Structures are given as C-alpha cells and as structure tokens.
Coordinates of C-alpha atoms in Angstrom, one line a residue:
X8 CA 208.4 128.2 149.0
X9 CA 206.0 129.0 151.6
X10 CA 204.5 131.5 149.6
X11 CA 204.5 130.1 146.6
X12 CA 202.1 127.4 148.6
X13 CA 199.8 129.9 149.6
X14 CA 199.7 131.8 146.4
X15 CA 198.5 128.2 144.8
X16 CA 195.8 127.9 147.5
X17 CA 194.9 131.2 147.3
X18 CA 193.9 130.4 143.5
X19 CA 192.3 127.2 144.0
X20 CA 189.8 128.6 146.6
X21 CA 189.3 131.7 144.1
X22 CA 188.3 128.5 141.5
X23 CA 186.0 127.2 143.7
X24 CA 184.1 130.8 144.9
X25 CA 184.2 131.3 140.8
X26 CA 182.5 128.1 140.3
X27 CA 180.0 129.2 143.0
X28 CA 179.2 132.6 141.9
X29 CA 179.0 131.3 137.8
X30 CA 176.8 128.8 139.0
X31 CA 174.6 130.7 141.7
X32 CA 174.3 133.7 139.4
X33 CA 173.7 132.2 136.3
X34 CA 171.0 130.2 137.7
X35 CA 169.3 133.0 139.2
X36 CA 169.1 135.3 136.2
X37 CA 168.7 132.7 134.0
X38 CA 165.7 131.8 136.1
X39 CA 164.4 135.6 136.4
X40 CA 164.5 135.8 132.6
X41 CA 162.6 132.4 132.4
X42 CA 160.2 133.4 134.5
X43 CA 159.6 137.2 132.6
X44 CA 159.1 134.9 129.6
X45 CA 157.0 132.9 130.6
X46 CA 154.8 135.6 132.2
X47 CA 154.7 137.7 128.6
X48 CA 153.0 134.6 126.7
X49 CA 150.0 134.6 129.2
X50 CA 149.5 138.3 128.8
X51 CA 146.7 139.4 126.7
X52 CA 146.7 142.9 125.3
X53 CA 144.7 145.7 127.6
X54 CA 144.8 143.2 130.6
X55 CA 146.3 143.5 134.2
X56 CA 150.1 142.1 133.7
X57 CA 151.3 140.2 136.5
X58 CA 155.3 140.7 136.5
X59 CA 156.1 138.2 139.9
X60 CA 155.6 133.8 139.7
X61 CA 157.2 132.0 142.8
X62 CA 156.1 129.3 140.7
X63 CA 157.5 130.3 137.7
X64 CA 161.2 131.2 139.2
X65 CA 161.4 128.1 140.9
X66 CA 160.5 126.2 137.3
X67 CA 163.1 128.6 136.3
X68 CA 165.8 127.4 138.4
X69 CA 165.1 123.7 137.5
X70 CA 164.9 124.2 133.7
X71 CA 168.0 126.6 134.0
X72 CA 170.2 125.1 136.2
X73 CA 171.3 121.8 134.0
X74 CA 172.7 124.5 131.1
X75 CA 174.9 126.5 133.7
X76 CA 176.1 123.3 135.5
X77 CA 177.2 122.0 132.2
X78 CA 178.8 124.8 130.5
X79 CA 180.2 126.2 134.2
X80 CA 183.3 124.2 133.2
X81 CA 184.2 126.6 130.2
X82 CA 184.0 129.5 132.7
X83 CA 186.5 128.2 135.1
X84 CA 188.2 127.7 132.0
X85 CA 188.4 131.1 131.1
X86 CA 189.2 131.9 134.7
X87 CA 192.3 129.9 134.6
X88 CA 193.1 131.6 131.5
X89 CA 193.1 135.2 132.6
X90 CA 195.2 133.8 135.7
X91 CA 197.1 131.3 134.6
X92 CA 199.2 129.5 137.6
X93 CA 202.3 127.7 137.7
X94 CA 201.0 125.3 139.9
X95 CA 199.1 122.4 139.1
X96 CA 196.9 122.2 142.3
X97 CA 194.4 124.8 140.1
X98 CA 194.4 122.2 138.0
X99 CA 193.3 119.3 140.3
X100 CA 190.4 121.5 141.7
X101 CA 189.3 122.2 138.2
X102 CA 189.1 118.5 137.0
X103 CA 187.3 117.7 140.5
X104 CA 185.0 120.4 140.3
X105 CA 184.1 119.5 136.2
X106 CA 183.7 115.5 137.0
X107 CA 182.0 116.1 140.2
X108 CA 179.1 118.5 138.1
X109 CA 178.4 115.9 135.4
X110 CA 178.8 112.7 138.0
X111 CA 177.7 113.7 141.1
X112 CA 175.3 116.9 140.9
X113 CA 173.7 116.5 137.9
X114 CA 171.7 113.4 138.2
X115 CA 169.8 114.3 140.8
X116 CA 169.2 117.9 139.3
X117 CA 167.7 115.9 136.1
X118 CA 165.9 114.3 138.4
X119 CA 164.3 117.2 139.6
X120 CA 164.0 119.1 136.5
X121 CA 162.7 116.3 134.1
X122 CA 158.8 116.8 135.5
X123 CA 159.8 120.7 134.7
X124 CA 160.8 119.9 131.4
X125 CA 158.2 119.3 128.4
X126 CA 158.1 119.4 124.6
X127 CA 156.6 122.5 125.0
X128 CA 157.5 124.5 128.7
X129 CA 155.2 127.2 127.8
X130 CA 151.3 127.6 128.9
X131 CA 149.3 129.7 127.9
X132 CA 146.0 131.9 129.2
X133 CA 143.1 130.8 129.8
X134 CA 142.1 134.9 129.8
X135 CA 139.9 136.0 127.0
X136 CA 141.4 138.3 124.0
X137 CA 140.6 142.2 125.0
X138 CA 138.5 144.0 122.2
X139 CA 139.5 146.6 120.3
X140 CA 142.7 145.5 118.7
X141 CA 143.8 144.3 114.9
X142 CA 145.4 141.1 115.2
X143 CA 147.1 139.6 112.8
X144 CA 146.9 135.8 111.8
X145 CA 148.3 135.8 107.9
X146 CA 146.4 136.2 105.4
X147 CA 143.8 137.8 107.7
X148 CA 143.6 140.7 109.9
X149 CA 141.2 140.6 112.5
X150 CA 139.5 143.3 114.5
X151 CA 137.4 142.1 117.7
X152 CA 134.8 144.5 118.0
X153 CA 133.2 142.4 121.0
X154 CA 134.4 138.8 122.8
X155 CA 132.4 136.6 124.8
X156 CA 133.0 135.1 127.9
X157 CA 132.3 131.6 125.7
X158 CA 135.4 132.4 123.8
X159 CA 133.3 133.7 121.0
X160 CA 133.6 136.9 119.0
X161 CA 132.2 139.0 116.3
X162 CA 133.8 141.9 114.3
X163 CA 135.8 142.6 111.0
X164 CA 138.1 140.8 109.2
X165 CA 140.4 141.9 106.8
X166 CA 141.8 140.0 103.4
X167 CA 145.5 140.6 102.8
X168 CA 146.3 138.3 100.1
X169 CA 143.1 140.1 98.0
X170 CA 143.8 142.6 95.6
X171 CA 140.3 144.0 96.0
X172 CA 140.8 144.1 100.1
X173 CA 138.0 142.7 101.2
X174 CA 136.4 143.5 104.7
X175 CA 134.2 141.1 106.2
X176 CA 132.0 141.3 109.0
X177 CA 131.3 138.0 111.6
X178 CA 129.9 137.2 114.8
X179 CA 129.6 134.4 117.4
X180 CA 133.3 133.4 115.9
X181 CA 134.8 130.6 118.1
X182 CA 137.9 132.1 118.9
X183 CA 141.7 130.3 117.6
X184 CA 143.7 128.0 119.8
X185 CA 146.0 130.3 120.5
X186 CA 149.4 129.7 118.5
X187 CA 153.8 129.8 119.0
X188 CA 153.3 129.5 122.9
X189 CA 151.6 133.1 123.3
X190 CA 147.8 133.5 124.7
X191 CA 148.0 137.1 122.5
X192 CA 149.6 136.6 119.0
X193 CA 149.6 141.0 119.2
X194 CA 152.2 139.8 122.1
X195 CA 153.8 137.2 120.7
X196 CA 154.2 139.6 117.5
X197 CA 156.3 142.0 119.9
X198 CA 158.3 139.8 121.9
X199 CA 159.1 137.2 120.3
X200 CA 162.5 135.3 120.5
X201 CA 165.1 136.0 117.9
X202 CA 165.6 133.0 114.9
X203 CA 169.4 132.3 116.7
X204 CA 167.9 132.1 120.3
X205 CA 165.2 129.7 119.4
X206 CA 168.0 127.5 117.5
X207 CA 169.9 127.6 120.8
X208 CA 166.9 126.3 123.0
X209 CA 165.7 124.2 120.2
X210 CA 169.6 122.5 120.4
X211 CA 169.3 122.8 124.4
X212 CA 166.2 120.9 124.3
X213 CA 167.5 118.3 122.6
X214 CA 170.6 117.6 124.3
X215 CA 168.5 117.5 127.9
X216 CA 166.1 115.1 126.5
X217 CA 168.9 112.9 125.7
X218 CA 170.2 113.4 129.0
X219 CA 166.9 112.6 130.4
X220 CA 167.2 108.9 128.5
X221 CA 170.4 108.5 129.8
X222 CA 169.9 109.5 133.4
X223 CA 166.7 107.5 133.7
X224 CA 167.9 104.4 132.1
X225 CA 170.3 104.0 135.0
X226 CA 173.8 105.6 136.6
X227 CA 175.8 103.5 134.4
X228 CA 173.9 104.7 131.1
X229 CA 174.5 108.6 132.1
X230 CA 178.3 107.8 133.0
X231 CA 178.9 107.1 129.2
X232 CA 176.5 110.0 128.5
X233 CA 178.3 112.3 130.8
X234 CA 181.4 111.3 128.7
X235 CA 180.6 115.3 127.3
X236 CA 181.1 116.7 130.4
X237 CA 185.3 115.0 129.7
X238 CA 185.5 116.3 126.4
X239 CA 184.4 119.9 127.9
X240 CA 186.5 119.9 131.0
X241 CA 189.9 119.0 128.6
X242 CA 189.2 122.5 126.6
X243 CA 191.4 123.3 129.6
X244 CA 194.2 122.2 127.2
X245 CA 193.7 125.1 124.9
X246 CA 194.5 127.6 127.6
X247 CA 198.3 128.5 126.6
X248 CA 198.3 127.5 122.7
X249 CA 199.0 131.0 122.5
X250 CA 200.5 133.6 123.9
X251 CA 197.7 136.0 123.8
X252 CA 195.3 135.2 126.5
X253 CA 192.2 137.0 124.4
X254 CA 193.0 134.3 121.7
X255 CA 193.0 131.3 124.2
X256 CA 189.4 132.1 125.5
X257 CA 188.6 132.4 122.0
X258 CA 190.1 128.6 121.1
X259 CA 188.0 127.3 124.6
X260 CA 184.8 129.1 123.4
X261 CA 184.9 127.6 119.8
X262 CA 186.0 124.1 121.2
X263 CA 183.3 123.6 124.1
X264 CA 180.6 125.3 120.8
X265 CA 182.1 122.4 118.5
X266 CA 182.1 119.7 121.2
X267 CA 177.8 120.8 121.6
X268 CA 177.6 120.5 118.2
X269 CA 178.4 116.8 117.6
X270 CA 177.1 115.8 120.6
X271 CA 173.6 117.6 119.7
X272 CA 173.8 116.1 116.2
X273 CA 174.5 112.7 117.9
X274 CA 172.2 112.9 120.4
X275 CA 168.9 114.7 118.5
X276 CA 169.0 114.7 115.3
X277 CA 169.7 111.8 112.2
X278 CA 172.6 113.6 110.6
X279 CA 175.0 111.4 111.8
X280 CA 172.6 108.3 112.0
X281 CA 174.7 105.8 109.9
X282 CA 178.2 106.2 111.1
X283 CA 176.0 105.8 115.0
X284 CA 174.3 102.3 113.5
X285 CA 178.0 101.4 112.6
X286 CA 179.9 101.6 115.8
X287 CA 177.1 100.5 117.7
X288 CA 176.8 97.5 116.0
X289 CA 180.4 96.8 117.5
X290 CA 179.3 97.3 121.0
X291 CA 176.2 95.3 120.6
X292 CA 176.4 93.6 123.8
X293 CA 177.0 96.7 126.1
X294 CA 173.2 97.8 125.6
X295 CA 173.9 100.4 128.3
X296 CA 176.0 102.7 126.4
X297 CA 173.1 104.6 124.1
X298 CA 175.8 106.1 121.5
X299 CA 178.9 104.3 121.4
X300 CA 180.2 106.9 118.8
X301 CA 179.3 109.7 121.1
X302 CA 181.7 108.5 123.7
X303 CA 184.1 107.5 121.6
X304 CA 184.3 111.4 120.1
X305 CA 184.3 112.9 123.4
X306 CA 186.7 110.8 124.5
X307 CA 188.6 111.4 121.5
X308 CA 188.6 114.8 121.7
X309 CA 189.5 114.8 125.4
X310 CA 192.8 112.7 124.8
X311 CA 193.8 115.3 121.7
X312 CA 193.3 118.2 124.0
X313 CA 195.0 116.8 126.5
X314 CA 197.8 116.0 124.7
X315 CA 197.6 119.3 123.3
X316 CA 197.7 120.5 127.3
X317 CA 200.9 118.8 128.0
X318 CA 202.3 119.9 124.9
X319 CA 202.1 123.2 125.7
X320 CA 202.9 123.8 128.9
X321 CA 206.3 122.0 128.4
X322 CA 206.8 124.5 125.4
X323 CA 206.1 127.4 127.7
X324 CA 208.4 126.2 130.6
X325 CA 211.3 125.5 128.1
X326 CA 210.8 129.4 127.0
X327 CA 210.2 130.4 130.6
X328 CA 213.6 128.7 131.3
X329 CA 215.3 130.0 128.6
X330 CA 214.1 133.8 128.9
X331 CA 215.5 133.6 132.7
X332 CA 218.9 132.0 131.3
X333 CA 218.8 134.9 129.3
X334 CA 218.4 137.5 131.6
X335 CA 221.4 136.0 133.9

C-alpha cells in the first residue's frame, strides 16, 4: 500500500516538473523564434544583420507566454496518457494545475503582455534600401541604381504586366512605405511565414484580444472568459476512450483544436453572430459575462467529456477486474 502511495506521488511531482519544463521551454524558444523574426523584418538586403535583441526576447516571452500557458494543459494531457495511473491524486494535481493557469497566472501575464501586444507586433527599419538589387513590387520590378539618405532613389523599373517590357528610367523617387511587416520586401520575399502559420497567429491574435476585453473589464468578466481554460482541462476525459494510447493523444489533440475553434469563431469573428445575439439576450442583465454562448459551449463540452471520463474509466476497471478473475 505504501508503495502504491509513493508510486502516486512520484507521478504527481513528475506532472508538476512536466508542467514546468512545457511551460519554461516553450516560452523560451517560442521567445527565441520571436525574437529571430522580428529581427529578419528590419533587415535590409547588403546591410550589417544584427542576430541578438534583449529587447526583443523579453517582448518574446510576453507575447509567447499566454499561448503555452493555455495550451500547457493539453500537454499534461498527453503526459497522463503515455502514463496513465491508477490513482486519482494525478488527477487532482492536473485539475489544480489547469484552473490555477487560466485563474490565477494568467491575468496578471495579460496584464503584462497587453502593452506587448498590437494589431501589428512588427516594426520595421528606419535603414535605407541598399542599391544594387531588383525588387519586386507586382507589376513592377525595380532596380535601385542609387538611394539617398532622404529616402529618395533613382534607377530602372521594369513593366511585367506589358507585353512589349518596358524599362523605364527615374530618379529622386520617394521611396515606398515599406509593406507585410518587412523593411526589405527582397526579405520578406525569402522569409516569409507559410499561409497555415499566418492563419494560426491570425486565430491567436484574435483569441488574446478577446482575452484582453475580458481581463480588463474586470476578474469576474475573465472568470466566464476563462470558462475555455474548463473545456481544455476536461479533454482529460478522452485519455482511455481507447485502448491504444497513440489514438488517445490523437482524440485530446483534435478536441483541445475543436474547442479553439468555436471559441475563436465566438470570440473574433461574426460567423456565429446570431445564435451569440440570441442567448445573450437571455442573460441581459448579467452584462459581465461578454458571450453567454461561449460559456455555455465550454461548459457544455466540459460536462460531455467528463462524463465521457467517468464512463470510461469504470469500463476499463470492470475489464481490469475481469482479466485478473481470469487469470485466477
């Protein structure tokens, strides 16, 4: 029995040093890559690069760290998936861990990042375009055979939509405002981020500015707000709905994806703006809850998952039982 004790505490502490190491780690390459980014859209091609921001990794670690608090619950998940426990102190640690992220740590990191945190995060150069490169701005092809230090320029430019292909010559050009976040579009052209991971930020973005709302409109606001953080921590139900573990983690993956979903569509966008009207309309009078269909999904979803928990974890300790009955 003794052991049995330990071997549950054992597992709980592991829990908590995962939660530590998901969050710590994340944060800190999430940051790095933040700050890399950031640093590519102020190059300009045939400058001096400048690889290393304090300034930038510590904006990095307050833009970051919101996304790997919230979505560290699906990887204790998964933790508790690969070693699953009969013992429901892992459990316990997990639930306090998840409510104390969204209720208790969270606020105050919004706090923090929200100054961080703009329509657009990214600045670019003040340096002047380097000569001697074809850049690209569609329908035109510009070559910069000289640029001033007044942000003027003169050169060639050439037509790509004409069938004759037209060169043109110009001088003391004011130069573009520079465009999509990058002081170099020849950089911007190179690095780039993918269509997917500019959806991702783009949903991201969103669901922090509606946290933003929330967590400045008061603690009680961002309780009903946080009700997303319930509906992620009860994906823990989803663990044993099979017997293959690989398929569990799969089923934990596509609910916490699902449960972002309708809470970014809820929260950002109009798609779900009439069915939102509707059920607010019957919570009129409780003006601090934002999206009263929003809480009452996640809560939704956090009872059928629960359910779902219990379900099968009785089913696995009847076939536990009966395998050992078995084998006597």
């Amino acid at each position: 029995m003794k052991s049995s004790q330990n071997s549950a505490v054992l597992q709980a502490f592991k829990l908590i040093l995962c939660y530590l190491f998901c969050v710590i780690a994340g944060t800190f390459i999430g940051a790095v890559v933040y700050m890399v980014y950031r640093v590519c859209t102020t190059l300009v091609a045939g400058q001096a690069v400048h690889a290393f921001s304090a300034k930038l990794l510590v904006e990095g670690v307050l833009v970051i760290l919101p996304m790997i608090l919230g979505f560290s619950i699906m990887l204790m998940a998964f933790y508790l998936t690969r070693h699953p426990s009969r013992k429901i102190l892992s459990v316990i640690v997990y639930v306090v861990l998840s409510l104390a992220t969204w209720y208790a740590i969270l606020p105050p990191v919004l706090h923090a990042a929200e100054s961080h945190f703009s329509n657009s995060y990214v600045k670019v150069s003040d340096s002047i375009l380097s000569p001697g490169f074809f850049r690209e701005s569609y329908p035109y092809v510009f070559y910069y055979s000289g640029v001033n230090s007044t942000h003027t320029a003169q050169g060639l430019v050439f037509e790509m939509t004409s069938d004759l292909q037209q060169v043109y010559t110009f001088s003391d050009v004011q130069l573009a405002q520079a465009s999509g976040g990058f002081a170099d579009p020849l950089i911007g052209e190179t690095i780039a981020m993918p269509s997917v991971m500019h959806r991702m930020l783009s949903w991201y973005k969103g669901l922090i500015r509606g946290a933003f709302r929330a967590n400045d409109a008061g603690y009680l606001s961002w309780v009903f707000y946080a009700s997303m953080g319930i509906a992620l921590c009860s994906v823990l139900g989803l663990c044993r709905v099979s017997k293959w573990r690989l398929l569990n983690m799969n089923a934990i993956l596509y609910a916490s994806a699902g449960i972002t979903v309708y809470n970014y569509l809820l929260v950002a966008t109009d798609v779900l703006a009439s069915p939102s009207q509707l059920v607010a309309g019957w919570f009129k009078n409780l003006t601090f809850i934002q999206n009263p269909l929003q809480v009452l999904l996640n809560l939704f979803v956090a009872l059928v998952f629960l359910i779902v928990g219990i379900i099968t974890t009785v089913r696995t300790k009847k076939e536990e039982q009966r395998t050992m009955g078995a084998s006597l």
